[in-house]
Coordinates of N, CA and C in Angstrom, one line a residue:
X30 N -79.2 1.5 -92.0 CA -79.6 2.8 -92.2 C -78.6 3.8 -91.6
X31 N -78.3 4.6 -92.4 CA -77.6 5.7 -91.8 C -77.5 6.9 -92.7
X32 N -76.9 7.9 -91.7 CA -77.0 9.6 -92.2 C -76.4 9.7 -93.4
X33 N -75.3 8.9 -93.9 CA -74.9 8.7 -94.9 C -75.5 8.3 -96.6
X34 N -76.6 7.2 -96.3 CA -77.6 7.1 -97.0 C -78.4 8.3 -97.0
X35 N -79.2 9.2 -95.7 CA -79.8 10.0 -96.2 C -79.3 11.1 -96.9
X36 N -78.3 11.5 -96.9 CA -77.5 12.6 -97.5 C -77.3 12.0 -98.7
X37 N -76.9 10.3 -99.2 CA -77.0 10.4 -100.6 C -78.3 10.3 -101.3
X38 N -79.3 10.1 -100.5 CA -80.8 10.2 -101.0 C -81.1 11.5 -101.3
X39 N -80.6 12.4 -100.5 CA -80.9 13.5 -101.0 C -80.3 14.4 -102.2
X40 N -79.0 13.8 -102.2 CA -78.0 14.2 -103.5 C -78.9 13.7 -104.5
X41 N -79.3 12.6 -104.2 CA -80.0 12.3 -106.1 C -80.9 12.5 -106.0
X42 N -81.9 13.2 -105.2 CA -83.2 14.1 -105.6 C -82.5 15.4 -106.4
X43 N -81.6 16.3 -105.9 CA -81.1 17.0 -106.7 C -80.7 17.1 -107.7
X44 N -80.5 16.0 -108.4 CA -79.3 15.7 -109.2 C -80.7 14.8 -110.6
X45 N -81.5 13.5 -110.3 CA -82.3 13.2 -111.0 C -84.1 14.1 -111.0
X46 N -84.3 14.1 -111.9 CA -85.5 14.6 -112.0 C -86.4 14.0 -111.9
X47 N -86.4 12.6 -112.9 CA -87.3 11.3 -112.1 C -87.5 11.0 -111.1
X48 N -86.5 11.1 -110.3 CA -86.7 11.0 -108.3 C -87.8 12.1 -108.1
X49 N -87.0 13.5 -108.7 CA -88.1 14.5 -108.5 C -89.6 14.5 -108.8
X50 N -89.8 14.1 -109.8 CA -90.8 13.9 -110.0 C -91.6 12.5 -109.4
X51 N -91.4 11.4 -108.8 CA -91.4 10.3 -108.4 C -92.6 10.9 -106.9
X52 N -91.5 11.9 -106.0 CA -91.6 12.6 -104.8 C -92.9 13.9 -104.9
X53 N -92.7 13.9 -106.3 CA -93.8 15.5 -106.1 C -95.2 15.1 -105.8
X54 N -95.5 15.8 -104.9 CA -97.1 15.7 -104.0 C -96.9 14.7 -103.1
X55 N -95.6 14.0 -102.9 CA -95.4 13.1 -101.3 C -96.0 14.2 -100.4
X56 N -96.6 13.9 -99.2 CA -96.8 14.6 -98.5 C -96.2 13.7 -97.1
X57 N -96.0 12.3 -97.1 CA -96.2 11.0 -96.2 C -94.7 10.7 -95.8
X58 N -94.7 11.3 -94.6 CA -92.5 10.3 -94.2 C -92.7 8.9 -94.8
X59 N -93.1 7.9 -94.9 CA -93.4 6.6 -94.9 C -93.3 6.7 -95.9
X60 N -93.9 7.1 -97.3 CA -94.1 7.2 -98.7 C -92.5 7.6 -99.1
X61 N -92.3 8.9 -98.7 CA -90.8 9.3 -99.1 C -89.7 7.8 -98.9
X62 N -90.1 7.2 -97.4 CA -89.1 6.4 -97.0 C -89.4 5.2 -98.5
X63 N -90.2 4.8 -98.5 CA -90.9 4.0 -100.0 C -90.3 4.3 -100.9
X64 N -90.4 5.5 -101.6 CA -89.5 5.8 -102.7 C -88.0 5.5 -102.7
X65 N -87.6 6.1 -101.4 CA -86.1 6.2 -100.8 C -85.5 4.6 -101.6
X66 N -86.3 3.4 -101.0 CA -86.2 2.0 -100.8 C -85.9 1.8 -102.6
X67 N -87.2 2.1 -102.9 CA -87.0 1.8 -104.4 C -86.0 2.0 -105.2
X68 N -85.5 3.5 -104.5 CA -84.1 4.0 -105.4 C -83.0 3.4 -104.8
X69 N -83.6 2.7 -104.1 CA -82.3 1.7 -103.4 C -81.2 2.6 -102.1
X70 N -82.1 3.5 -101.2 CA -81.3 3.7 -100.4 C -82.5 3.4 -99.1
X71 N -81.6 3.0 -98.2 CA -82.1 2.5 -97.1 C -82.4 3.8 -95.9
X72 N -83.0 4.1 -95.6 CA -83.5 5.4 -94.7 C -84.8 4.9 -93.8
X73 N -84.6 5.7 -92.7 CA -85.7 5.4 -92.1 C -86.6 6.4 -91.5
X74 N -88.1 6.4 -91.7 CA -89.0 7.6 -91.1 C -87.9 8.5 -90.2
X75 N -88.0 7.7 -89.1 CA -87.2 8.7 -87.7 C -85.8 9.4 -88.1
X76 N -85.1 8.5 -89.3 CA -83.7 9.5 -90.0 C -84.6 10.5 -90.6
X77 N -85.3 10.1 -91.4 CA -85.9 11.5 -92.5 C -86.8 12.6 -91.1
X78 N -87.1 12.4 -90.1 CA -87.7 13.7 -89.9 C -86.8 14.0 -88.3
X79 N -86.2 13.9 -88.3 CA -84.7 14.3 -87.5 C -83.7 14.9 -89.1
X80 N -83.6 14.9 -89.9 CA -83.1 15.7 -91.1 C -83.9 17.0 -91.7
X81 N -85.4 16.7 -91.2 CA -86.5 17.9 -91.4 C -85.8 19.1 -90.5
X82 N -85.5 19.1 -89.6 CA -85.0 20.0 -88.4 C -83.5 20.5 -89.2
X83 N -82.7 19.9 -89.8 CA -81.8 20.3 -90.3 C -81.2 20.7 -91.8
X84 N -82.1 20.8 -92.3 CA -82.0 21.0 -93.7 C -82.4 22.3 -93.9
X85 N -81.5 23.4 -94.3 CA -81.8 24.7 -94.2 C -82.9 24.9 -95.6
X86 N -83.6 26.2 -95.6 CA -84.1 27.0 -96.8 C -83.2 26.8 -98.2
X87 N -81.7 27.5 -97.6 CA -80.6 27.4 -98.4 C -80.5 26.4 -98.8
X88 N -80.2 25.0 -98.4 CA -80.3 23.9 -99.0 C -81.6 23.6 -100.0
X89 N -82.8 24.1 -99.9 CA -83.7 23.6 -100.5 C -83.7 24.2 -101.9
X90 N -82.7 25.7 -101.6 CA -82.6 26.6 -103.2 C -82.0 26.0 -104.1
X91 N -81.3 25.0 -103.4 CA -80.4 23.8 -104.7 C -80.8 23.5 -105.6
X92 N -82.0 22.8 -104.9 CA -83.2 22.1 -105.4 C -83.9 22.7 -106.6
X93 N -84.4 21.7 -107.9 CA -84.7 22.4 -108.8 C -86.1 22.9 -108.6
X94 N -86.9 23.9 -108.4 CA -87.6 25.2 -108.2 C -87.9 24.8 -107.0
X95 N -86.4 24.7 -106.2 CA -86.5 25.0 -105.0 C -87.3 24.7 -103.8
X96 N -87.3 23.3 -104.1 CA -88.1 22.2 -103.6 C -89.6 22.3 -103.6
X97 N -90.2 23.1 -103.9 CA -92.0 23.5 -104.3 C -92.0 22.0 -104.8
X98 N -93.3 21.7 -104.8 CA -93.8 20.9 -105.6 C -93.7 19.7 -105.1
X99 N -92.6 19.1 -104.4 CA -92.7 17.6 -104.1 C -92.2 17.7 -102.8
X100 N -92.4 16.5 -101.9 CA -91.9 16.2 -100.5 C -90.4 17.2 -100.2
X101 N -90.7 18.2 -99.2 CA -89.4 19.0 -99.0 C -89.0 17.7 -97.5
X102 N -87.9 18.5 -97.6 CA -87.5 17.0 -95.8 C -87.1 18.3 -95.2
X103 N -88.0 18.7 -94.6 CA -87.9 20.2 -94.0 C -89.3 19.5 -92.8
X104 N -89.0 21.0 -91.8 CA -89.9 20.8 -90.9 C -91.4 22.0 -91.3

């Protein structure tokens, strides 16, 4: 596990839709980490909510409609 993986976890939420929609109404770190797994990146609860604290607004505008809708990794 590393910050490396979570940053590319996060690139392909952005980038696939399927992920996006996979995640929408996650509400659960554990569940995210689940999906994470499935998509084949290795992450862990305590990486994903130590990334909550650092993932700006601005990052979330990336996001297609701006992360609404499905698990944000925000605090």
């Amino acid at each position: 596990m590393s910050e490396e993986q979570l940053k590319a976890f996060w690139e392909a939420i952005q980038a696939d839709t399927g992920l996006q929609q996979k995640l929408q109404g996650v509400t659960e770190p554990d569940a995210v980490v689940a999906i994470a797994k499935e998509a084949g990146f290795m992450i862990s609860t305590d990486e994903l909510q130590r990334a909550q604290a650092e993932i700006s607004e601005e990052d979330l505008g990336g996001v297609s409609g701006g992360g609404s809708g499905y698990y944000k990794i925000t605090g």
